[in-house]
PDB file of C-alpha atoms in Angstrom:
ATOM      1  CA  MET E  23       0.000   0.000   0.000  1.00 95.00           C
ATOM      2  CA  PRO E  24       1.330   3.494  -0.736  1.00 97.00           C
ATOM      3  CA  LEU E  25       2.563   5.847   1.967  1.00 97.00           C
ATOM      4  CA  TYR E  26       1.197   9.401   1.866  1.00 98.00           C
ATOM      5  CA  HIS E  27       2.951  12.412   3.328  1.00 98.00           C
ATOM      6  CA  LEU E  28       0.233  14.958   4.160  1.00 98.00           C
ATOM      7  CA  THR E  29       1.477  18.508   4.709  1.00 98.00           C
ATOM      8  CA  PRO E  30      -0.712  21.432   5.786  1.00 97.00           C
ATOM      9  CA  ILE E  31      -0.081  24.292   3.342  1.00 96.00           C
ATOM     10  CA  SER E  32      -1.020  27.206   5.615  1.00 93.00           C
ATOM     11  CA  PRO E  33      -0.971  25.961   9.221  1.00 88.00           C
ATOM     12  CA  LYS E  34      -1.757  29.459  10.526  1.00 89.00           C
ATOM     13  CA  ASP E  35      -5.105  29.464   8.687  1.00 88.00           C
ATOM     14  CA  PRO E  36      -7.754  29.932  11.417  1.00 85.00           C
ATOM     15  CA  ASN E  37      -9.646  26.935  10.046  1.00 85.00           C
ATOM     16  CA  TRP E  38      -6.928  24.698  11.528  1.00 88.00           C
ATOM     17  CA  ARG E  39      -8.544  25.344  14.920  1.00 83.00           C
ATOM     18  CA  THR E  40     -10.806  22.406  14.029  1.00 86.00           C
ATOM     19  CA  SER E  41      -7.846  20.004  14.088  1.00 90.00           C
ATOM     20  CA  VAL E  42      -5.993  18.494  17.036  1.00 91.00           C
ATOM     21  CA  HIS E  43      -2.958  17.994  14.761  1.00 94.00           C
ATOM     22  CA  ARG E  44      -1.662  20.750  12.476  1.00 92.00           C
ATOM     23  CA  ASP E  45       1.610  19.328  11.220  1.00 96.00           C
ATOM     24  CA  VAL E  46       2.842  16.644   8.827  1.00 97.00           C
ATOM     25  CA  ALA E  47       1.142  13.258   8.898  1.00 97.00           C
ATOM     26  CA  VAL E  48       2.290  10.016   7.282  1.00 98.00           C
ATOM     27  CA  VAL E  49      -0.524   7.654   6.337  1.00 98.00           C
ATOM     28  CA  ARG E  50      -0.481   4.187   4.776  1.00 98.00           C
ATOM     29  CA  ALA E  51      -3.587   4.008   2.600  1.00 98.00           C
ATOM     30  CA  GLY E  52      -4.933   2.562  -0.616  1.00 97.00           C
ATOM     31  CA  SER E  53      -5.518   5.998  -2.129  1.00 98.00           C
ATOM     32  CA  GLU E  54      -5.007   9.686  -1.492  1.00 98.00           C
ATOM     33  CA  GLY E  55      -8.697   9.991  -0.665  1.00 97.00           C
ATOM     34  CA  GLN E  56      -8.437   7.263   1.949  1.00 98.00           C
ATOM     35  CA  ALA E  57      -5.319   8.904   3.443  1.00 98.00           C
ATOM     36  CA  ARG E  58      -7.150  12.221   3.736  1.00 97.00           C
ATOM     37  CA  SER E  59     -10.205  10.503   5.195  1.00 96.00           C
ATOM     38  CA  LEU E  60      -8.130   8.724   7.867  1.00 96.00           C
ATOM     39  CA  ALA E  61      -6.414  11.990   8.803  1.00 96.00           C
ATOM     40  CA  SER E  62      -9.737  13.793   8.954  1.00 94.00           C
ATOM     41  CA  ALA E  63     -11.318  11.105  11.148  1.00 93.00           C
ATOM     42  CA  ALA E  64      -8.359  11.135  13.540  1.00 94.00           C
ATOM     43  CA  PHE E  65      -7.604  14.846  13.773  1.00 94.00           C
ATOM     44  CA  ASP E  66     -10.794  16.820  13.103  1.00 89.00           C
ATOM     45  CA  THR E  67     -12.604  18.102  16.175  1.00 82.00           C
ATOM     46  CA  THR E  68     -16.008  19.634  16.600  1.00 68.00           C
ATOM     47  CA  LEU E  69     -16.717  22.755  14.615  1.00 62.00           C
ATOM     48  CA  ALA E  70     -15.268  25.904  16.134  1.00 59.00           C
ATOM     49  CA  PRO E  71     -15.414  29.584  15.219  1.00 57.00           C
ATOM     50  CA  SER E  72     -12.461  30.538  12.994  1.00 55.00           C
ATOM     51  CA  SER E  73     -12.238  33.768  14.986  1.00 58.00           C
ATOM     52  CA  PRO E  74     -14.190  35.243  17.901  1.00 63.00           C
ATOM     53  CA  GLY E  75     -17.606  36.159  16.526  1.00 63.00           C
ATOM     54  CA  GLY E  76     -16.571  34.796  13.125  1.00 64.00           C
ATOM     55  CA  LYS E  77     -17.883  32.125  10.816  1.00 67.00           C
ATOM     56  CA  ILE E  78     -17.646  28.438  11.690  1.00 69.00           C
ATOM     57  CA  ALA E  79     -14.227  27.024  10.808  1.00 71.00           C
ATOM     58  CA  THR E  80     -13.962  24.323   8.124  1.00 78.00           C
ATOM     59  CA  PRO E  81     -11.988  21.114   8.820  1.00 84.00           C
ATOM     60  CA  LEU E  82      -9.188  20.990   6.254  1.00 93.00           C
ATOM     61  CA  TRP E  83      -7.577  17.523   6.061  1.00 96.00           C
ATOM     62  CA  ARG E  84      -9.796  16.449   3.139  1.00 94.00           C
ATOM     63  CA  HIS E  85      -9.103  19.549   1.017  1.00 94.00           C
ATOM     64  CA  PRO E  86      -6.278  19.595  -1.582  1.00 96.00           C
ATOM     65  CA  HIS E  87      -6.114  23.416  -1.410  1.00 95.00           C
ATOM     66  CA  ALA E  88      -5.202  23.126   2.292  1.00 96.00           C
ATOM     67  CA  VAL E  89      -3.150  19.917   2.520  1.00 97.00           C
ATOM     68  CA  ARG E  90      -0.536  18.721   0.030  1.00 98.00           C
ATOM     69  CA  ALA E  91      -0.460  14.915  -0.404  1.00 98.00           C
ATOM     70  CA  GLU E  92       2.624  13.194  -1.780  1.00 98.00           C
ATOM     71  CA  VAL E  93       3.348   9.495  -2.209  1.00 98.00           C
ATOM     72  CA  ILE E  94       6.629   8.687  -0.472  1.00 97.00           C
ATOM     73  CA  GLN E  95       8.929   5.752   0.110  1.00 94.00           C
ATOM     74  CA  ASP E  96      10.458   5.619   3.563  1.00 93.00           C
ATOM     75  CA  ARG E  97      12.111   2.589   5.112  1.00 91.00           C
ATOM     76  CA  ARG E  98      10.938   3.628   8.568  1.00 92.00           C
ATOM     77  CA  TYR E  99       7.371   2.767   7.567  1.00 92.00           C
ATOM     78  CA  GLY E 100       6.327  -0.514   6.033  1.00 88.00           C
ATOM     79  CA  SER E 101       4.091  -0.527   2.998  1.00 88.00           C
ATOM     80  CA  GLU E 102       2.529  -3.827   4.117  1.00 93.00           C
ATOM     81  CA  GLY E 103      -0.366  -3.834   6.526  1.00 94.00           C
ATOM     82  CA  PRO E 104      -3.678  -2.098   7.059  1.00 96.00           C
ATOM     83  CA  ALA E 105      -4.488   1.496   6.208  1.00 97.00           C
ATOM     84  CA  VAL E 106      -3.332   3.495   9.217  1.00 97.00           C
ATOM     85  CA  ILE E 107      -1.798   6.758  10.401  1.00 97.00           C
ATOM     86  CA  LEU E 108       1.901   6.106  11.002  1.00 96.00           C
ATOM     87  CA  GLU E 109       2.926   9.597  12.052  1.00 96.00           C
ATOM     88  CA  PRO E 110       2.207  11.176  14.436  1.00 96.00           C
ATOM     89  CA  TRP E 111       2.340   8.080  16.560  1.00 90.00           C
ATOM     90  CA  GLY E 112      -0.708   7.085  18.589  1.00 86.00           C
ATOM     91  CA  TYR E 113      -3.524   7.505  16.032  1.00 76.00           C
ATOM     92  CA  LEU E 114      -4.074   3.858  15.108  1.00 65.00           C
TER      93      LEU E 114
END
């Protein structure tokens, strides 16, 4: 299965307040869509205002304009096994 390196493009975007993780993630998944979905399920929180009195923030892990996804090869992570978040650790 491919390994996906997901990188937030603008981590200071106020919409990132809806995520418990705002840094690089490495995900083993069958497709980019599945990698984004796993990240979204693990990291997205309840909806929150993007600013005090502002509009409701939008979770961003599923959006290509907000998160760059690249297929990588890295010996630290095996390509065999189930679809899972490999980095950060603890989001199995």
